[in-house]
């Protein structure tokens, strides 16, 4: 009786394994036939790429408007201050950069930057600055901002191109069928 019970349990287990293998093979066949995720990824690449392109274009237009209204001067890095702090269970390093620049009406002014790439600026370095003559504390850094907006444009164009190429490949595969 124990032997018969063991054989019946073993038979049920083997039957369950056979059903699992059949269902898994059906699932794999369905996945290979289904190409809908390509459409999703094409849309994601296009939307993200277009948003990055729009951000880069908006940034460059904003910088061009500021160049028309603001006055240009050269600032000098006075002090670079590093601070290590314990936040969110991790040690974080923050860098504050003090920049001194000369204005026509207000004389010498200072601005402090929360800088995230500390190895690029050292004390005594010169930095191009655009400042508003009416509100001299409103400062733009055209060199750094141009770098940021250029990176946005580059990655946006790259993502749109990848999405475009994926769409072409998918269209060619669909037309062959």
XYZ file of N, CA, C and O in Angstrom:
708
model
N 0.823 -1.198 0.000
C 0.000 0.000 0.000
C 0.867 1.263 0.000
O 0.551 2.223 -0.689
N 1.940 1.245 0.799
C 2.831 2.408 0.817
C 3.521 2.559 -0.523
O 3.733 3.665 -1.006
N 3.854 1.442 -1.125
C 4.521 1.479 -2.415
C 3.578 2.016 -3.486
O 3.964 2.839 -4.330
N 2.315 1.629 -3.446
C 1.332 2.112 -4.415
C 1.087 3.607 -4.222
O 0.953 4.370 -5.184
N 1.039 4.030 -2.961
C 0.822 5.451 -2.657
C 2.018 6.276 -3.163
O 1.842 7.345 -3.740
N 3.227 5.756 -2.967
C 4.436 6.440 -3.430
C 4.430 6.570 -4.943
O 4.745 7.627 -5.495
N 4.051 5.494 -5.648
C 4.013 5.523 -7.113
C 2.968 6.510 -7.609
O 3.178 7.208 -8.598
N 1.810 6.571 -6.937
C 0.776 7.509 -7.386
C 1.223 8.961 -7.178
O 0.982 9.820 -8.012
N 1.886 9.238 -6.036
C 2.402 10.599 -5.806
C 3.477 10.944 -6.830
O 3.518 12.054 -7.348
N 4.338 9.954 -7.110
C 5.401 10.185 -8.090
C 4.809 10.405 -9.475
O 5.270 11.272 -10.229
N 3.764 9.701 -9.817
C 3.098 9.871 -11.109
C 2.459 11.251 -11.222
O 2.521 11.902 -12.263
N 1.836 11.698 -10.132
C 1.226 13.032 -10.136
C 2.294 14.114 -10.283
O 2.099 15.107 -10.989
N 3.430 13.910 -9.624
C 4.526 14.870 -9.727
C 5.052 14.938 -11.155
O 5.286 16.022 -11.700
N 5.242 13.779 -11.795
C 5.708 13.749 -13.179
C 4.700 14.410 -14.112
O 5.070 15.127 -15.037
N 3.411 14.171 -13.853
C 2.372 14.787 -14.680
C 2.407 16.314 -14.524
O 2.280 17.053 -15.509
N 2.610 16.785 -13.304
C 2.689 18.239 -13.071
C 3.904 18.823 -13.787
O 3.829 19.913 -14.371
N 5.044 18.121 -13.782
C 6.229 18.592 -14.495
C 5.979 18.668 -15.999
O 6.399 19.611 -16.659
N 5.291 17.646 -16.560
C 4.984 17.668 -17.998
C 4.108 18.872 -18.347
O 4.339 19.559 -19.339
N 3.097 19.137 -17.529
C 2.227 20.292 -17.777
C 3.011 21.600 -17.692
O 2.801 22.518 -18.485
N 3.921 21.691 -16.715
C 4.730 22.894 -16.574
C 5.611 23.104 -17.803
O 5.727 24.217 -18.316
N 6.221 22.023 -18.307
C 7.057 22.140 -19.495
C 6.245 22.570 -20.706
O 6.671 23.399 -21.495
N 5.042 22.013 -20.861
C 4.192 22.387 -21.998
C 3.803 23.861 -21.911
O 3.859 24.594 -22.889
N 3.376 24.286 -20.727
C 2.950 25.691 -20.590
C 4.133 26.633 -20.790
O 3.985 27.702 -21.355
N 5.320 26.229 -20.332
C 6.497 27.080 -20.507
C 6.868 27.190 -21.982
O 7.193 28.269 -22.461
N 6.783 26.118 -22.714
C 7.111 26.185 -24.137
C 6.079 27.033 -24.886
O 6.426 27.780 -25.787
N 4.801 26.942 -24.493
C 3.785 27.803 -25.115
C 4.079 29.268 -24.812
O 3.944 30.136 -25.668
N 4.495 29.548 -23.569
C 4.816 30.914 -23.196
C 5.998 31.436 -24.005
O 5.979 32.556 -24.501
N 7.035 30.638 -24.159
C 8.204 31.072 -24.925
C 7.844 31.313 -26.389
O 8.346 32.249 -27.003
N 6.954 30.465 -26.953
C 6.515 30.691 -28.332
C 5.784 32.022 -28.446
O 5.968 32.772 -29.390
N 4.940 32.313 -27.465
C 4.202 33.573 -27.489
C 5.141 34.770 -27.395
O 4.947 35.770 -28.061
N 6.157 34.668 -26.552
C 7.085 35.785 -26.371
C 7.873 36.036 -27.651
O 8.106 37.176 -28.039
N 8.288 34.984 -28.356
C 9.063 35.193 -29.574
C 8.208 35.779 -30.685
O 8.701 36.522 -31.518
N 6.920 35.453 -30.713
C 6.041 36.007 -31.746
C 5.670 37.453 -31.417
O 5.580 38.297 -32.295
N 5.502 37.782 -30.141
C 5.041 39.098 -29.715
C 6.155 40.138 -29.860
O 7.227 39.984 -29.299
N 5.916 41.200 -30.606
C 6.895 42.259 -30.826
C 6.417 43.613 -30.302
O 6.974 44.632 -30.620
N 5.375 43.629 -29.496
C 4.831 44.882 -28.992
C 5.807 45.653 -28.101
O 5.771 46.877 -28.097
N 6.686 44.994 -27.331
C 7.604 45.795 -26.512
C 8.511 46.713 -27.330
O 8.949 47.744 -26.826
N 8.778 46.344 -28.588
C 9.581 47.235 -29.417
C 8.895 48.576 -29.597
O 9.534 49.618 -29.551
N 7.611 48.539 -29.798
C 6.864 49.802 -29.954
C 6.984 50.649 -28.691
O 7.136 51.863 -28.765
N 6.881 49.991 -27.545
C 7.003 50.700 -26.275
C 8.373 51.366 -26.162
O 8.473 52.544 -25.826
N 9.449 50.612 -26.444
C 10.793 51.167 -26.302
C 11.077 52.240 -27.340
O 11.777 53.209 -27.051
N 10.537 52.091 -28.533
C 10.687 53.130 -29.548
C 10.041 54.421 -29.049
O 10.629 55.503 -29.132
N 8.841 54.305 -28.494
C 8.144 55.482 -27.970
C 8.914 56.100 -26.807
O 9.025 57.330 -26.708
N 9.461 55.256 -25.925
C 10.228 55.773 -24.784
C 11.464 56.534 -25.273
O 11.739 57.646 -24.809
N 12.203 55.954 -26.225
C 13.389 56.636 -26.749
C 13.014 57.964 -27.392
O 13.694 58.967 -27.193
N 11.946 57.987 -28.170
C 11.543 59.227 -28.824
C 11.100 60.283 -27.814
O 11.502 61.442 -27.902
N 10.272 59.897 -26.856
C 9.749 60.884 -25.891
C 10.885 61.454 -25.042
O 11.006 62.673 -24.881
N 11.745 60.581 -24.505
C 12.852 61.063 -23.674
C 13.815 61.898 -24.518
O 14.287 62.960 -24.091
N 14.117 61.446 -25.740
C 15.018 62.193 -26.613
C 14.469 63.565 -26.967
O 15.198 64.562 -26.943
N 13.185 63.632 -27.279
C 12.567 64.922 -27.624
C 12.552 65.848 -26.408
O 12.796 67.055 -26.532
N 12.308 65.292 -25.210
C 12.341 66.124 -23.997
C 13.745 66.672 -23.744
O 13.902 67.845 -23.390
N 14.762 65.837 -23.933
C 16.134 66.321 -23.754
C 16.494 67.365 -24.798
O 17.142 68.378 -24.488
N 16.081 67.149 -26.040
C 16.318 68.152 -27.084
C 15.626 69.464 -26.740
O 16.209 70.542 -26.893
N 14.379 69.375 -26.282
C 13.645 70.591 -25.916
C 14.322 71.323 -24.762
O 14.423 72.554 -24.767
N 14.815 70.567 -23.764
C 15.526 71.194 -22.650
C 16.799 71.884 -23.099
O 17.117 72.985 -22.651
N 17.548 71.248 -23.988
C 18.777 71.861 -24.493
C 18.502 73.107 -25.309
O 19.184 74.124 -25.172
N 17.491 73.042 -26.177
C 17.144 74.208 -27.000
C 16.642 75.350 -26.119
O 17.041 76.513 -26.301
N 15.780 75.032 -25.148
C 15.283 76.058 -24.239
C 16.437 76.701 -23.463
O 16.478 77.920 -23.278
N 17.385 75.885 -23.003
C 18.521 76.409 -22.249
C 19.376 77.344 -23.088
O 19.785 78.411 -22.619
N 19.668 76.945 -24.328
C 20.480 77.816 -25.180
C 19.738 79.108 -25.517
O 20.350 80.176 -25.572
N 18.413 79.029 -25.745
C 17.632 80.249 -26.012
C 17.620 81.165 -24.781
O 17.753 82.387 -24.903
N 17.478 80.576 -23.598
C 17.495 81.349 -22.364
C 18.859 82.018 -22.161
O 18.940 83.188 -21.757
N 19.913 81.286 -22.468
C 21.261 81.844 -22.338
C 21.497 82.958 -23.359
O 22.131 83.971 -23.045
N 20.953 82.805 -24.574
C 21.084 83.861 -25.587
C 20.323 85.110 -25.169
O 20.809 86.239 -25.363
N 19.125 84.946 -24.586
C 18.377 86.103 -24.081
C 19.133 86.799 -22.947
O 19.162 88.028 -22.875
N 19.738 86.007 -22.067
C 20.498 86.590 -20.961
C 21.728 87.318 -21.486
O 22.120 88.352 -20.931
N 22.341 86.821 -22.541
C 23.521 87.488 -23.093
C 23.159 88.851 -23.666
O 23.992 89.769 -23.663
N 21.909 88.997 -24.148
C 21.473 90.299 -24.659
C 21.208 91.287 -23.530
O 21.545 92.471 -23.635
N 20.591 90.836 -22.439
C 20.172 91.722 -21.362
C 21.235 91.908 -20.277
O 21.287 92.948 -19.631
N 22.035 90.916 -20.016
C 22.993 90.950 -18.920
C 24.339 91.516 -19.392
O 24.633 91.539 -20.579
N 25.140 91.965 -18.441
C 26.486 92.451 -18.729
C 27.500 91.331 -18.481
O 27.330 90.523 -17.572
N 28.532 91.333 -19.265
C 29.549 90.299 -19.163
C 30.731 90.785 -18.342
O 31.152 91.940 -18.455
N 31.265 89.916 -17.517
C 32.459 90.219 -16.739
C 33.196 88.909 -16.454
O 32.689 87.830 -16.741
N 34.365 89.039 -15.892
C 35.150 87.865 -15.523
C 35.283 87.827 -14.011
O 35.661 88.818 -13.386
N 34.953 86.691 -13.438
C 35.066 86.506 -11.999
C 36.283 85.677 -11.663
O 36.822 84.962 -12.499
N 36.714 85.785 -10.414
C 37.868 85.040 -9.931
C 37.418 84.173 -8.767
O 36.703 84.633 -7.866
N 37.825 82.917 -8.762
C 37.478 82.002 -7.671
C 38.304 82.381 -6.449
O 39.530 82.333 -6.468
N 37.600 82.813 -5.378
C 38.273 83.203 -4.141
C 38.581 82.003 -3.259
O 39.693 81.851 -2.773
N 37.584 81.181 -3.031
C 37.753 80.099 -2.077
C 36.965 78.875 -2.544
O 35.846 78.993 -3.055
N 37.538 77.710 -2.368
C 36.862 76.442 -2.619
C 36.786 75.726 -1.284
O 37.809 75.446 -0.660
N 35.562 75.477 -0.819
C 35.358 74.911 0.516
C 34.710 73.538 0.387
O 33.615 73.407 -0.172
N 35.398 72.503 0.882
C 34.862 71.141 0.889
C 34.318 70.830 2.274
O 34.930 71.172 3.278
N 33.175 70.161 2.296
C 32.594 69.765 3.574
C 32.062 68.350 3.444
O 31.311 68.038 2.519
N 32.451 67.499 4.373
C 31.952 66.124 4.401
C 30.898 66.042 5.484
O 31.117 66.450 6.616
N 29.741 65.512 5.115
C 28.658 65.386 6.085
C 28.025 64.006 5.958
O 28.111 63.350 4.920
N 27.377 63.594 7.015
C 26.736 62.288 7.069
C 25.238 62.485 6.847
O 24.547 63.022 7.713
N 24.751 62.122 5.663
C 23.328 62.278 5.332
C 22.799 60.975 4.761
O 23.438 60.366 3.905
N 21.643 60.588 5.205
C 20.959 59.402 4.695
C 21.857 58.173 4.746
O 21.994 57.429 3.780
N 22.534 57.997 5.874
C 23.401 56.851 6.148
C 24.601 56.747 5.212
O 25.153 55.689 5.022
N 24.959 57.841 4.594
C 26.135 57.861 3.722
C 26.917 59.144 3.970
O 26.346 60.168 4.328
N 28.201 59.088 3.710
C 29.024 60.281 3.819
C 28.964 61.018 2.485
O 29.261 60.446 1.431
N 28.547 62.260 2.532
C 28.430 63.091 1.334
C 29.481 64.197 1.385
O 29.753 64.751 2.443
N 30.040 64.505 0.236
C 30.987 65.605 0.137
C 30.345 66.714 -0.676
O 29.909 66.486 -1.800
N 30.250 67.895 -0.096
C 29.717 69.044 -0.824
C 30.841 70.046 -1.023
O 31.768 70.138 -0.222
N 30.732 70.784 -2.094
C 31.773 71.748 -2.437
C 31.110 73.099 -2.694
O 30.204 73.200 -3.517
N 31.533 74.102 -1.973
C 31.059 75.466 -2.188
C 32.197 76.275 -2.782
O 33.319 76.253 -2.282
N 31.899 77.000 -3.856
C 32.901 77.807 -4.540
C 32.477 79.267 -4.433
O 31.376 79.634 -4.848
N 33.340 80.103 -3.852
C 33.081 81.538 -3.754
C 33.754 82.229 -4.931
O 34.953 82.087 -5.145
N 32.954 82.984 -5.692
C 33.453 83.691 -6.871
C 33.270 85.187 -6.647
O 32.195 85.643 -6.257
N 34.302 85.951 -6.899
C 34.268 87.401 -6.770
C 34.266 88.013 -8.175
O 35.045 87.602 -9.031
N 33.374 88.982 -8.416
C 33.305 89.638 -9.723
C 33.058 91.127 -9.533
O 32.538 91.574 -8.518
N 33.459 91.894 -10.511
C 33.377 93.358 -10.461
C 32.175 93.834 -11.271
O 31.982 93.413 -12.415
N 31.344 94.716 -10.680
C 30.208 95.307 -11.395
C 30.479 96.792 -11.602
O 31.321 97.384 -10.924
N 29.733 97.387 -12.531
C 29.956 98.808 -12.832
C 29.367 99.722 -11.754
O 29.988 100.708 -11.379
N 28.178 99.396 -11.231
C 27.528 100.269 -10.253
C 27.815 99.896 -8.811
O 27.904 100.782 -7.949
N 27.935 98.633 -8.507
C 27.993 98.194 -7.111
C 29.385 97.770 -6.656
O 29.552 97.363 -5.512
N 30.361 97.823 -7.521
C 31.721 97.447 -7.131
C 31.901 95.930 -7.097
O 31.362 95.203 -7.924
N 32.644 95.498 -6.091
C 32.963 94.080 -5.978
C 31.794 93.309 -5.367
O 31.270 93.690 -4.332
N 31.423 92.209 -6.026
C 30.321 91.361 -5.536
C 30.844 89.932 -5.398
O 31.810 89.545 -6.050
N 30.165 89.161 -4.566
C 30.524 87.761 -4.358
C 29.300 86.883 -4.589
O 28.179 87.281 -4.279
N 29.544 85.714 -5.118
C 28.488 84.727 -5.288
C 29.056 83.368 -4.881
O 30.243 83.094 -5.076
N 28.217 82.539 -4.266
C 28.631 81.208 -3.841
C 27.906 80.169 -4.669
O 26.683 80.213 -4.816
N 28.666 79.240 -5.216
C 28.109 78.160 -6.025
C 28.150 76.854 -5.249
O 29.149 76.558 -4.594
N 27.077 76.087 -5.316
C 27.113 74.701 -4.850
C 27.592 73.895 -6.039
O 26.842 73.660 -6.980
N 28.829 73.512 -6.011
C 29.456 72.920 -7.181
C 29.548 71.420 -7.014
O 29.916 70.931 -5.949
N 29.213 70.681 -8.064
C 29.193 69.229 -7.979
C 30.374 68.570 -8.679
O 30.518 67.373 -8.637
N 31.205 69.345 -9.345
C 32.409 68.817 -9.977
C 33.590 69.627 -9.428
O 34.094 70.531 -10.076
N 34.022 69.309 -8.208
C 34.987 70.179 -7.528
C 36.372 70.192 -8.146
O 37.116 71.151 -7.958
N 36.750 69.176 -8.894
C 38.109 69.141 -9.424
C 38.289 70.043 -10.634
O 39.398 70.193 -11.128
N 37.230 70.693 -11.119
C 37.352 71.564 -12.284
C 37.751 72.991 -11.922
O 38.280 73.704 -12.754
N 37.443 73.428 -10.705
C 37.768 74.795 -10.302
C 38.722 74.793 -9.109
O 38.540 74.039 -8.162
N 39.718 75.674 -9.166
C 40.650 75.858 -8.061
C 40.713 77.348 -7.736
O 40.271 78.180 -8.525
N 41.267 77.665 -6.612
C 41.390 79.065 -6.213
C 42.267 79.813 -7.211
O 43.303 79.323 -7.644
N 41.801 80.998 -7.611
C 42.542 81.820 -8.554
C 42.113 81.630 -10.004
O 42.556 82.377 -10.877
N 41.272 80.649 -10.289
C 40.788 80.444 -11.660
C 39.832 81.563 -12.052
O 39.127 82.134 -11.218
N 39.801 81.885 -13.344
C 38.870 82.908 -13.825
C 37.668 82.223 -14.470
O 37.788 81.175 -15.099
N 36.498 82.838 -14.278
C 35.232 82.288 -14.756
C 34.468 83.398 -15.458
O 34.373 84.519 -14.936
N 33.914 83.112 -16.640
C 33.071 84.092 -17.330
C 31.720 84.166 -16.630
O 31.124 83.144 -16.282
N 31.235 85.380 -16.438
C 29.981 85.606 -15.715
C 29.132 86.599 -16.487
O 29.645 87.576 -17.040
N 27.821 86.357 -16.520
C 26.831 87.329 -16.989
C 26.011 87.747 -15.775
O 25.507 86.896 -15.054
N 25.895 89.045 -15.529
C 25.095 89.508 -14.389
C 24.102 90.558 -14.851
O 24.324 91.296 -15.800
N 22.978 90.613 -14.161
C 21.921 91.570 -14.439
C 22.343 92.926 -13.858
O 22.624 93.014 -12.670
N 22.387 93.992 -14.662
C 22.852 95.285 -14.127
C 21.910 95.858 -13.064
O 22.351 96.581 -12.167
N 20.622 95.556 -13.125
C 19.689 96.054 -12.124
C 19.706 95.207 -10.858
O 19.520 95.705 -9.761
N 19.892 93.904 -11.014
C 19.960 92.973 -9.887
C 21.272 92.184 -10.005
O 21.299 91.081 -10.547
N 22.356 92.739 -9.510
C 23.674 92.143 -9.789
C 23.916 90.773 -9.144
O 24.871 90.102 -9.479
N 23.044 90.354 -8.249
C 23.207 89.020 -7.661
C 22.623 87.927 -8.561
O 22.870 86.756 -8.320
N 21.862 88.316 -9.574
C 21.358 87.352 -10.561
C 22.471 87.095 -11.562
O 22.737 87.919 -12.440
N 23.098 85.948 -11.426
C 24.313 85.644 -12.171
C 24.093 84.394 -13.015
O 23.420 83.452 -12.591
N 24.642 84.405 -14.215
C 24.651 83.217 -15.093
C 26.097 82.910 -15.454
O 26.907 83.818 -15.634
N 26.409 81.648 -15.555
C 27.738 81.189 -15.937
C 27.648 80.558 -17.326
O 27.306 79.379 -17.441
N 27.914 81.307 -18.377
C 27.677 80.799 -19.730
C 28.526 79.588 -20.103
O 28.067 78.719 -20.850
N 29.723 79.479 -19.595
C 30.569 78.332 -19.933
C 29.999 77.029 -19.413
O 29.867 76.040 -20.145
N 29.626 77.011 -18.129
C 29.079 75.798 -17.523
C 27.700 75.483 -18.070
O 27.370 74.310 -18.304
N 26.889 76.509 -18.273
C 25.543 76.269 -18.786
C 25.584 75.775 -20.227
O 24.801 74.908 -20.605
N 26.508 76.301 -21.029
C 26.640 75.812 -22.409
C 27.034 74.341 -22.421
O 26.542 73.567 -23.247
N 27.901 73.947 -21.508
C 28.298 72.547 -21.404
C 27.088 71.674 -21.050
O 26.865 70.627 -21.679
N 26.301 72.101 -20.095
C 25.117 71.346 -19.688
C 24.112 71.227 -20.831
O 23.622 70.128 -21.129
N 23.805 72.338 -21.481
C 22.811 72.298 -22.556
C 23.330 71.540 -23.767
O 22.560 70.898 -24.480
N 24.630 71.585 -24.012
C 25.218 70.790 -25.095
C 25.092 69.299 -24.822
O 24.803 68.510 -25.730
N 25.295 68.903 -23.556
C 25.132 67.491 -23.192
C 23.676 67.075 -23.373
O 23.389 65.980 -23.882
N 22.739 67.930 -22.975
C 21.314 67.614 -23.167
C 20.987 67.431 -24.650
O 20.296 66.474 -25.031
N 21.476 68.335 -25.481
C 21.223 68.223 -26.920
C 21.841 66.957 -27.511
O 21.214 66.264 -28.318
N 23.048 66.640 -27.107
C 23.734 65.463 -27.644
C 22.995 64.175 -27.286
O 22.721 63.334 -28.153
N 22.672 64.013 -26.005
C 21.968 62.796 -25.600
C 20.555 62.743 -26.169
O 20.059 61.667 -26.499
N 19.893 63.891 -26.290
C 18.566 63.906 -26.906
C 18.618 63.477 -28.359
O 17.811 62.663 -28.806
N 19.578 64.007 -29.102
C 19.720 63.613 -30.511
C 20.081 62.139 -30.627
O 19.569 61.431 -31.507
N 20.916 61.649 -29.726
C 21.300 60.239 -29.746
C 20.097 59.330 -29.478
O 19.889 58.334 -30.189
N 19.275 59.679 -28.494
C 18.098 58.860 -28.189
C 17.071 58.895 -29.318
O 16.463 57.871 -29.642
N 16.872 60.056 -29.928
C 15.944 60.131 -31.055
C 16.464 59.296 -32.224
O 15.704 58.586 -32.882
N 17.774 59.348 -32.471
C 18.358 58.558 -33.562
C 18.222 57.062 -33.293
O 17.909 56.279 -34.205
N 18.443 56.631 -32.046
C 18.283 55.209 -31.709
C 16.830 54.785 -31.877
O 16.539 53.714 -32.429
N 15.902 55.610 -31.419
C 14.477 55.295 -31.605
C 14.102 55.236 -33.075
O 13.335 54.363 -33.500
N 14.639 56.156 -33.860
C 14.371 56.175 -35.301
C 14.896 54.902 -35.963
O 14.217 54.286 -36.770
N 16.120 54.503 -35.587
C 16.717 53.288 -36.171
C 15.938 52.042 -35.751
O 15.733 51.141 -36.558
N 15.512 51.981 -34.500
C 14.704 50.841 -34.050
C 13.403 50.765 -34.828
O 12.950 49.676 -35.198
N 12.793 51.920 -35.100
C 11.549 51.941 -35.874
C 11.794 51.468 -37.300
O 10.970 50.731 -37.869
N 12.912 51.858 -37.906
C 13.231 51.405 -39.260
C 13.435 49.900 -39.299
O 12.924 49.222 -40.194
N 14.180 49.355 -38.349
C 14.427 47.909 -38.307
C 13.121 47.159 -38.113
O 12.857 46.145 -38.773
N 12.285 47.633 -37.209
C 10.993 46.975 -36.964
C 10.108 47.048 -38.197
O 9.427 46.093 -38.532
N 10.134 48.173 -38.908
C 9.330 48.317 -40.127
C 9.830 47.356 -41.205
O 9.016 46.753 -41.925
N 11.139 47.204 -41.330
C 11.691 46.260 -42.308
C 11.315 44.828 -41.989
O 10.964 44.051 -42.874
N 11.338 44.470 -40.691
C 10.948 43.119 -40.300
C 9.473 42.863 -40.566
O 9.090 41.767 -40.989
N 8.645 43.870 -40.319
C 7.213 43.695 -40.557
C 6.904 43.627 -42.044
O 5.970 42.926 -42.460
N 7.643 44.346 -42.877
C 7.359 44.321 -44.316
C 7.842 43.023 -44.958
O 7.345 42.629 -45.999
N 8.815 42.337 -44.335
C 9.275 41.059 -44.866
C 8.274 39.945 -44.651
O 8.260 38.968 -45.369
N 7.431 40.070 -43.656
C 6.461 39.004 -43.334
C 5.351 38.953 -44.313
O 4.840 39.644 -44.964
